[in-house]
Amino acid sequence: MPINVLMPALSPTMEKGNLAKWLKKEGDAVKSGDVLAEIETDKATMEVEAIDEGVLAKILVPEGTADVPVNDLIAIIAAEGEDVSAAAAGGAPKAASNGAAKPDAKPEPKADASAANQNTTPGGGHMGYERVNAAPEGAQPGGAPQASTGGRVFASPLARRIAKQEGVDLGAVQGSGPHGRIIARDVQAAKASGATQAPAAPQAAEAPKAATPAPKAAAAGGAPAGLTTDQVKGFYAKDAYEEVPLDGMRKTIAKRLTEAMQVAPHFYLTVDCELDALMKLRETLNGSAAKDKDGKPAFKLSVNDFVIKAMGLALTRVPAANAVWAEDRILRFKHAEVGVAVAIDGGLFTPVIRRADEKTLSTISNEMKDFAARARAKKLKPEEYQGGVTSVSNLGMFGIKHFTAVINPPQSSILAVGAGEKRVVVKDGAPAVVQVMTCTLSCDHRVLDGALGAELVSAFKGLIENPMGMLV
């Protein structure tokens, strides 16, 4: 039977992707593990692998197509031994851009939603697949979108998980995926409309209620309703500006950080850290680095490498702070995961240094150089920039003395690092010139109370001012 290839969800928050390039063409044999296509998300370009064997019978979404919704049908694979022409002719038609089936299209029968597979692996993503089975009884004719048939609700695994977490009744959600299938954005839209509680079971004689239509999509930033585009433009002369459409990355940044400020109660703790001892140790360690035959050192430590290591160790020394908020509980971690903000054209990435408490300074340094290079090329994998407990955002290289940063969900804190500069301080009752760096920790008050946040900042400051503690 034909195998429908769906636009995969390459991360928990992905709603749409760009089909950048097909690496197989119609008629090509496909083996499990073969790279079928390259998908561009808001963060990276991913190679997507096949998980079934057969022949690529039909490509329904051409390369270069932008904003293809997750779970939209993009290709058909003829299974081994199956007639390729029949598979291509008998497969489901291409879904419209909003995910609904074409009005004149024959309805595509669906297998159970669990048949779709949207996993991500270190080597790349897997396509979403579903087998085309016989239509269930009660299917509506005419290709009308339908999310539920005979008591069965057709929804993606991600949509089901979000609905369970948010208390959304899938039976009252209008699906916008292929042929009415419910996908993640439908559940989120239903939650925003107030459909957050499953209704009581109806009486036997009661007629089933019509599905509640999904509301219109929220603004690009995902924020509460504010000024509309036309209202904002009305304040300015038409020739005073140019319009720059939002790309996927900027939309995601706007949405997630707006949500962070609305949901996570931020408070801020600022300390001044003396750098003299750290700078001397850094010079010594860099001077001792082994060199290759071309004279290139094995590592070159930056102040930021020390900051990352210090945050990792501080989290393990204050284990109650090494945690994140998870709706009805706190997740406390055994090792430190420290994200590091990397600015790129049009946005930023936050790759995560895993087990930062255990890694050497040289390992952290070389890992960050690799992350930064691949971030700027948009070649990071989702598992390299998702998760983390805290992050470091360093604007010292721009001469910024002090700032506060917005927590990156689901993390519970972020450290804003300013420039190191010479300042006059009082030591032993006399003025002295020392190099000082101002750091501000933004804390999620749901996870860190004031005293706990202060304990974490104090541990960090102690490691920065006594850096030999990072070497033992």
mmCIF file with all atom_site columns, N, CA, C and O in Angstrom, residues 43-46 122 249 342-344 349 351-352 366-385:
data_model
loop_
_atom_site.group_PDB
_atom_site.id
_atom_site.type_symbol
_atom_site.label_atom_id
_atom_site.label_alt_id
_atom_site.label_comp_id
_atom_site.label_asym_id
_atom_site.label_entity_id
_atom_site.label_seq_id
_atom_site.pdbx_PDB_ins_code
_atom_site.Cartn_x
_atom_site.Cartn_y
_atom_site.Cartn_z
_atom_site.occupancy
_atom_site.B_iso_or_equiv
_atom_site.pdbx_formal_charge
_atom_site.auth_seq_id
_atom_site.auth_comp_id
_atom_site.auth_asym_id
_atom_site.auth_atom_id
_atom_site.pdbx_PDB_model_num
ATOM 1   N N  . LYS A 1 43  ? 15.273 27.692 12.714 1.00 0.00 ? 43  LYS A N  1
ATOM 2   C CA . LYS A 1 43  ? 16.586 27.674 13.346 1.00 0.00 ? 43  LYS A CA 1
ATOM 3   C C  . LYS A 1 43  ? 17.680 27.041 12.491 1.00 0.00 ? 43  LYS A C  1
ATOM 4   O O  . LYS A 1 43  ? 18.843 27.396 12.629 1.00 0.00 ? 43  LYS A O  1
ATOM 5   N N  . ALA A 1 44  ? 17.344 26.083 11.659 1.00 0.00 ? 44  ALA A N  1
ATOM 6   C CA . ALA A 1 44  ? 18.411 25.332 11.000 1.00 0.00 ? 44  ALA A CA 1
ATOM 7   C C  . ALA A 1 44  ? 17.881 24.643 9.748  1.00 0.00 ? 44  ALA A C  1
ATOM 8   O O  . ALA A 1 44  ? 16.682 24.587 9.494  1.00 0.00 ? 44  ALA A O  1
ATOM 9   N N  . THR A 1 45  ? 18.816 24.099 8.970  1.00 0.00 ? 45  THR A N  1
ATOM 10  C CA . THR A 1 45  ? 18.496 23.246 7.835  1.00 0.00 ? 45  THR A CA 1
ATOM 11  C C  . THR A 1 45  ? 18.809 21.813 8.220  1.00 0.00 ? 45  THR A C  1
ATOM 12  O O  . THR A 1 45  ? 19.931 21.504 8.630  1.00 0.00 ? 45  THR A O  1
ATOM 13  N N  . MET A 1 46  ? 17.807 20.939 8.132  1.00 0.00 ? 46  MET A N  1
ATOM 14  C CA . MET A 1 46  ? 17.946 19.558 8.582  1.00 0.00 ? 46  MET A CA 1
ATOM 15  C C  . MET A 1 46  ? 17.844 18.594 7.408  1.00 0.00 ? 46  MET A C  1
ATOM 16  O O  . MET A 1 46  ? 17.033 18.797 6.498  1.00 0.00 ? 46  MET A O  1
ATOM 17  N N  . PRO A 1 122 ? 20.107 12.303 16.270 1.00 0.00 ? 122 PRO A N  1
ATOM 18  C CA . PRO A 1 122 ? 21.313 13.106 16.083 1.00 0.00 ? 122 PRO A CA 1
ATOM 19  C C  . PRO A 1 122 ? 21.751 13.202 14.646 1.00 0.00 ? 122 PRO A C  1
ATOM 20  O O  . PRO A 1 122 ? 22.358 14.170 14.235 1.00 0.00 ? 122 PRO A O  1
ATOM 21  N N  . MET A 1 249 ? 12.644 32.692 12.180 1.00 0.00 ? 249 MET A N  1
ATOM 22  C CA . MET A 1 249 ? 13.421 32.854 13.402 1.00 0.00 ? 249 MET A CA 1
ATOM 23  C C  . MET A 1 249 ? 12.921 34.036 14.211 1.00 0.00 ? 249 MET A C  1
ATOM 24  O O  . MET A 1 249 ? 12.731 33.946 15.428 1.00 0.00 ? 249 MET A O  1
ATOM 25  N N  . VAL A 1 342 ? 24.450 33.059 20.970 1.00 0.00 ? 342 VAL A N  1
ATOM 26  C CA . VAL A 1 342 ? 25.326 33.336 19.829 1.00 0.00 ? 342 VAL A CA 1
ATOM 27  C C  . VAL A 1 342 ? 24.547 34.203 18.845 1.00 0.00 ? 342 VAL A C  1
ATOM 28  O O  . VAL A 1 342 ? 23.533 33.769 18.289 1.00 0.00 ? 342 VAL A O  1
ATOM 29  N N  . ALA A 1 343 ? 24.983 35.437 18.649 1.00 0.00 ? 343 ALA A N  1
ATOM 30  C CA . ALA A 1 343 ? 24.293 36.346 17.735 1.00 0.00 ? 343 ALA A CA 1
ATOM 31  C C  . ALA A 1 343 ? 24.583 35.968 16.297 1.00 0.00 ? 343 ALA A C  1
ATOM 32  O O  . ALA A 1 343 ? 25.733 35.697 15.931 1.00 0.00 ? 343 ALA A O  1
ATOM 33  N N  . ILE A 1 344 ? 23.538 35.912 15.482 1.00 0.00 ? 344 ILE A N  1
ATOM 34  C CA . ILE A 1 344 ? 23.693 35.696 14.054 1.00 0.00 ? 344 ILE A CA 1
ATOM 35  C C  . ILE A 1 344 ? 22.873 36.761 13.340 1.00 0.00 ? 344 ILE A C  1
ATOM 36  O O  . ILE A 1 344 ? 22.112 37.503 13.966 1.00 0.00 ? 344 ILE A O  1
ATOM 37  N N  . PHE A 1 349 ? 21.065 32.120 18.249 1.00 0.00 ? 349 PHE A N  1
ATOM 38  C CA . PHE A 1 349 ? 20.956 30.738 18.692 1.00 0.00 ? 349 PHE A CA 1
ATOM 39  C C  . PHE A 1 349 ? 21.463 30.657 20.119 1.00 0.00 ? 349 PHE A C  1
ATOM 40  O O  . PHE A 1 349 ? 22.263 31.491 20.547 1.00 0.00 ? 349 PHE A O  1
ATOM 41  N N  . PRO A 1 351 ? 23.094 27.554 21.679 1.00 0.00 ? 351 PRO A N  1
ATOM 42  C CA . PRO A 1 351 ? 23.557 26.170 21.831 1.00 0.00 ? 351 PRO A CA 1
ATOM 43  C C  . PRO A 1 351 ? 23.866 25.880 23.287 1.00 0.00 ? 351 PRO A C  1
ATOM 44  O O  . PRO A 1 351 ? 24.244 26.767 24.053 1.00 0.00 ? 351 PRO A O  1
ATOM 45  N N  . VAL A 1 352 ? 23.704 24.615 23.670 1.00 0.00 ? 352 VAL A N  1
ATOM 46  C CA . VAL A 1 352 ? 23.816 24.230 25.071 1.00 0.00 ? 352 VAL A CA 1
ATOM 47  C C  . VAL A 1 352 ? 25.062 23.381 25.302 1.00 0.00 ? 352 VAL A C  1
ATOM 48  O O  . VAL A 1 352 ? 25.279 22.374 24.623 1.00 0.00 ? 352 VAL A O  1
ATOM 49  N N  . ASN A 1 366 ? 36.659 24.850 22.849 1.00 0.00 ? 366 ASN A N  1
ATOM 50  C CA . ASN A 1 366 ? 36.624 24.299 21.491 1.00 0.00 ? 366 ASN A CA 1
ATOM 51  C C  . ASN A 1 366 ? 35.194 23.944 21.070 1.00 0.00 ? 366 ASN A C  1
ATOM 52  O O  . ASN A 1 366 ? 34.813 24.110 19.900 1.00 0.00 ? 366 ASN A O  1
ATOM 53  N N  . GLU A 1 367 ? 34.379 23.484 22.018 1.00 0.00 ? 367 GLU A N  1
ATOM 54  C CA . GLU A 1 367 ? 32.988 23.170 21.708 1.00 0.00 ? 367 GLU A CA 1
ATOM 55  C C  . GLU A 1 367 ? 32.233 24.441 21.318 1.00 0.00 ? 367 GLU A C  1
ATOM 56  O O  . GLU A 1 367 ? 31.428 24.442 20.377 1.00 0.00 ? 367 GLU A O  1
ATOM 57  N N  . MET A 1 368 ? 32.495 25.527 22.034 1.00 0.00 ? 368 MET A N  1
ATOM 58  C CA . MET A 1 368 ? 31.817 26.783 21.725 1.00 0.00 ? 368 MET A CA 1
ATOM 59  C C  . MET A 1 368 ? 32.242 27.343 20.369 1.00 0.00 ? 368 MET A C  1
ATOM 60  O O  . MET A 1 368 ? 31.416 27.902 19.637 1.00 0.00 ? 368 MET A O  1
ATOM 61  N N  . LYS A 1 369 ? 33.500 27.197 20.022 1.00 0.00 ? 369 LYS A N  1
ATOM 62  C CA . LYS A 1 369 ? 33.953 27.666 18.709 1.00 0.00 ? 369 LYS A CA 1
ATOM 63  C C  . LYS A 1 369 ? 33.232 26.910 17.601 1.00 0.00 ? 369 LYS A C  1
ATOM 64  O O  . LYS A 1 369 ? 32.813 27.495 16.584 1.00 0.00 ? 369 LYS A O  1
ATOM 65  N N  . ASP A 1 370 ? 33.060 25.603 17.787 1.00 0.00 ? 370 ASP A N  1
ATOM 66  C CA . ASP A 1 370 ? 32.351 24.796 16.797 1.00 0.00 ? 370 ASP A CA 1
ATOM 67  C C  . ASP A 1 370 ? 30.874 25.193 16.739 1.00 0.00 ? 370 ASP A C  1
ATOM 68  O O  . ASP A 1 370 ? 30.310 25.380 15.649 1.00 0.00 ? 370 ASP A O  1
ATOM 69  N N  . PHE A 1 371 ? 30.240 25.346 17.905 1.00 0.00 ? 371 PHE A N  1
ATOM 70  C CA . PHE A 1 371 ? 28.836 25.748 17.947 1.00 0.00 ? 371 PHE A CA 1
ATOM 71  C C  . PHE A 1 371 ? 28.626 27.092 17.264 1.00 0.00 ? 371 PHE A C  1
ATOM 72  O O  . PHE A 1 371 ? 27.688 27.280 16.489 1.00 0.00 ? 371 PHE A O  1
ATOM 73  N N  . ALA A 1 372 ? 29.483 28.060 17.563 1.00 0.00 ? 372 ALA A N  1
ATOM 74  C CA . ALA A 1 372 ? 29.327 29.404 17.014 1.00 0.00 ? 372 ALA A CA 1
ATOM 75  C C  . ALA A 1 372 ? 29.431 29.388 15.491 1.00 0.00 ? 372 ALA A C  1
ATOM 76  O O  . ALA A 1 372 ? 28.650 30.042 14.788 1.00 0.00 ? 372 ALA A O  1
ATOM 77  N N  . ALA A 1 373 ? 30.402 28.622 14.971 1.00 0.00 ? 373 ALA A N  1
ATOM 78  C CA . ALA A 1 373 ? 30.579 28.558 13.520 1.00 0.00 ? 373 ALA A CA 1
ATOM 79  C C  . ALA A 1 373 ? 29.364 27.933 12.848 1.00 0.00 ? 373 ALA A C  1
ATOM 80  O O  . ALA A 1 373 ? 28.867 28.433 11.829 1.00 0.00 ? 373 ALA A O  1
ATOM 81  N N  . ARG A 1 374 ? 28.859 26.851 13.418 1.00 0.00 ? 374 ARG A N  1
ATOM 82  C CA . ARG A 1 374 ? 27.712 26.182 12.811 1.00 0.00 ? 374 ARG A CA 1
ATOM 83  C C  . ARG A 1 374 ? 26.413 26.939 13.046 1.00 0.00 ? 374 ARG A C  1
ATOM 84  O O  . ARG A 1 374 ? 25.478 26.853 12.248 1.00 0.00 ? 374 ARG A O  1
ATOM 85  N N  . ALA A 1 375 ? 26.342 27.699 14.138 1.00 0.00 ? 375 ALA A N  1
ATOM 86  C CA . ALA A 1 375 ? 25.164 28.538 14.372 1.00 0.00 ? 375 ALA A CA 1
ATOM 87  C C  . ALA A 1 375 ? 25.048 29.601 13.289 1.00 0.00 ? 375 ALA A C  1
ATOM 88  O O  . ALA A 1 375 ? 23.957 29.850 12.752 1.00 0.00 ? 375 ALA A O  1
ATOM 89  N N  . ARG A 1 376 ? 26.165 30.235 12.965 1.00 0.00 ? 376 ARG A N  1
ATOM 90  C CA . ARG A 1 376 ? 26.131 31.297 11.944 1.00 0.00 ? 376 ARG A CA 1
ATOM 91  C C  . ARG A 1 376 ? 25.822 30.744 10.561 1.00 0.00 ? 376 ARG A C  1
ATOM 92  O O  . ARG A 1 376 ? 25.316 31.462 9.702  1.00 0.00 ? 376 ARG A O  1
ATOM 93  N N  . ALA A 1 377 ? 26.113 29.447 10.359 1.00 0.00 ? 377 ALA A N  1
ATOM 94  C CA . ALA A 1 377 ? 25.770 28.797 9.092  1.00 0.00 ? 377 ALA A CA 1
ATOM 95  C C  . ALA A 1 377 ? 24.408 28.109 9.155  1.00 0.00 ? 377 ALA A C  1
ATOM 96  O O  . ALA A 1 377 ? 23.994 27.464 8.196  1.00 0.00 ? 377 ALA A O  1
ATOM 97  N N  . LYS A 1 378 ? 23.716 28.236 10.298 1.00 0.00 ? 378 LYS A N  1
ATOM 98  C CA . LYS A 1 378 ? 22.423 27.589 10.537 1.00 0.00 ? 378 LYS A CA 1
ATOM 99  C C  . LYS A 1 378 ? 22.510 26.081 10.311 1.00 0.00 ? 378 LYS A C  1
ATOM 100 O O  . LYS A 1 378 ? 21.636 25.471 9.688  1.00 0.00 ? 378 LYS A O  1
ATOM 101 N N  . LYS A 1 379 ? 23.555 25.488 10.879 1.00 0.00 ? 379 LYS A N  1
ATOM 102 C CA . LYS A 1 379 ? 23.763 24.054 10.742 1.00 0.00 ? 379 LYS A CA 1
ATOM 103 C C  . LYS A 1 379 ? 23.661 23.315 12.077 1.00 0.00 ? 379 LYS A C  1
ATOM 104 O O  . LYS A 1 379 ? 24.012 22.139 12.157 1.00 0.00 ? 379 LYS A O  1
ATOM 105 N N  . LEU A 1 380 ? 23.188 23.990 13.118 1.00 0.00 ? 380 LEU A N  1
ATOM 106 C CA . LEU A 1 380 ? 23.017 23.310 14.398 1.00 0.00 ? 380 LEU A CA 1
ATOM 107 C C  . LEU A 1 380 ? 21.821 22.361 14.335 1.00 0.00 ? 380 LEU A C  1
ATOM 108 O O  . LEU A 1 380 ? 20.822 22.639 13.674 1.00 0.00 ? 380 LEU A O  1
ATOM 109 N N  . LYS A 1 381 ? 21.925 21.234 15.035 1.00 0.00 ? 381 LYS A N  1
ATOM 110 C CA . LYS A 1 381 ? 20.804 20.309 15.146 1.00 0.00 ? 381 LYS A CA 1
ATOM 111 C C  . LYS A 1 381 ? 19.916 20.739 16.314 1.00 0.00 ? 381 LYS A C  1
ATOM 112 O O  . LYS A 1 381 ? 20.405 21.321 17.279 1.00 0.00 ? 381 LYS A O  1
ATOM 113 N N  . PRO A 1 382 ? 18.605 20.457 16.251 1.00 0.00 ? 382 PRO A N  1
ATOM 114 C CA . PRO A 1 382 ? 17.718 20.884 17.343 1.00 0.00 ? 382 PRO A CA 1
ATOM 115 C C  . PRO A 1 382 ? 18.186 20.440 18.711 1.00 0.00 ? 382 PRO A C  1
ATOM 116 O O  . PRO A 1 382 ? 18.087 21.192 19.682 1.00 0.00 ? 382 PRO A O  1
ATOM 117 N N  . GLU A 1 383 ? 18.710 19.209 18.809 1.00 0.00 ? 383 GLU A N  1
ATOM 118 C CA . GLU A 1 383 ? 19.134 18.728 20.125 1.00 0.00 ? 383 GLU A CA 1
ATOM 119 C C  . GLU A 1 383 ? 20.350 19.478 20.653 1.00 0.00 ? 383 GLU A C  1
ATOM 120 O O  . GLU A 1 383 ? 20.700 19.352 21.833 1.00 0.00 ? 383 GLU A O  1
ATOM 121 N N  . GLU A 1 384 ? 20.992 20.293 19.806 1.00 0.00 ? 384 GLU A N  1
ATOM 122 C CA . GLU A 1 384 ? 22.154 21.059 20.259 1.00 0.00 ? 384 GLU A CA 1
ATOM 123 C C  . GLU A 1 384 ? 21.767 22.426 20.815 1.00 0.00 ? 384 GLU A C  1
ATOM 124 O O  . GLU A 1 384 ? 22.588 23.059 21.494 1.00 0.00 ? 384 GLU A O  1
ATOM 125 N N  . TYR A 1 385 ? 20.544 22.891 20.538 1.00 0.00 ? 385 TYR A N  1
ATOM 126 C CA . TYR A 1 385 ? 20.158 24.195 21.073 1.00 0.00 ? 385 TYR A CA 1
ATOM 127 C C  . TYR A 1 385 ? 18.854 24.148 21.883 1.00 0.00 ? 385 TYR A C  1
ATOM 128 O O  . TYR A 1 385 ? 18.369 25.187 22.334 1.00 0.00 ? 385 TYR A O  1
#
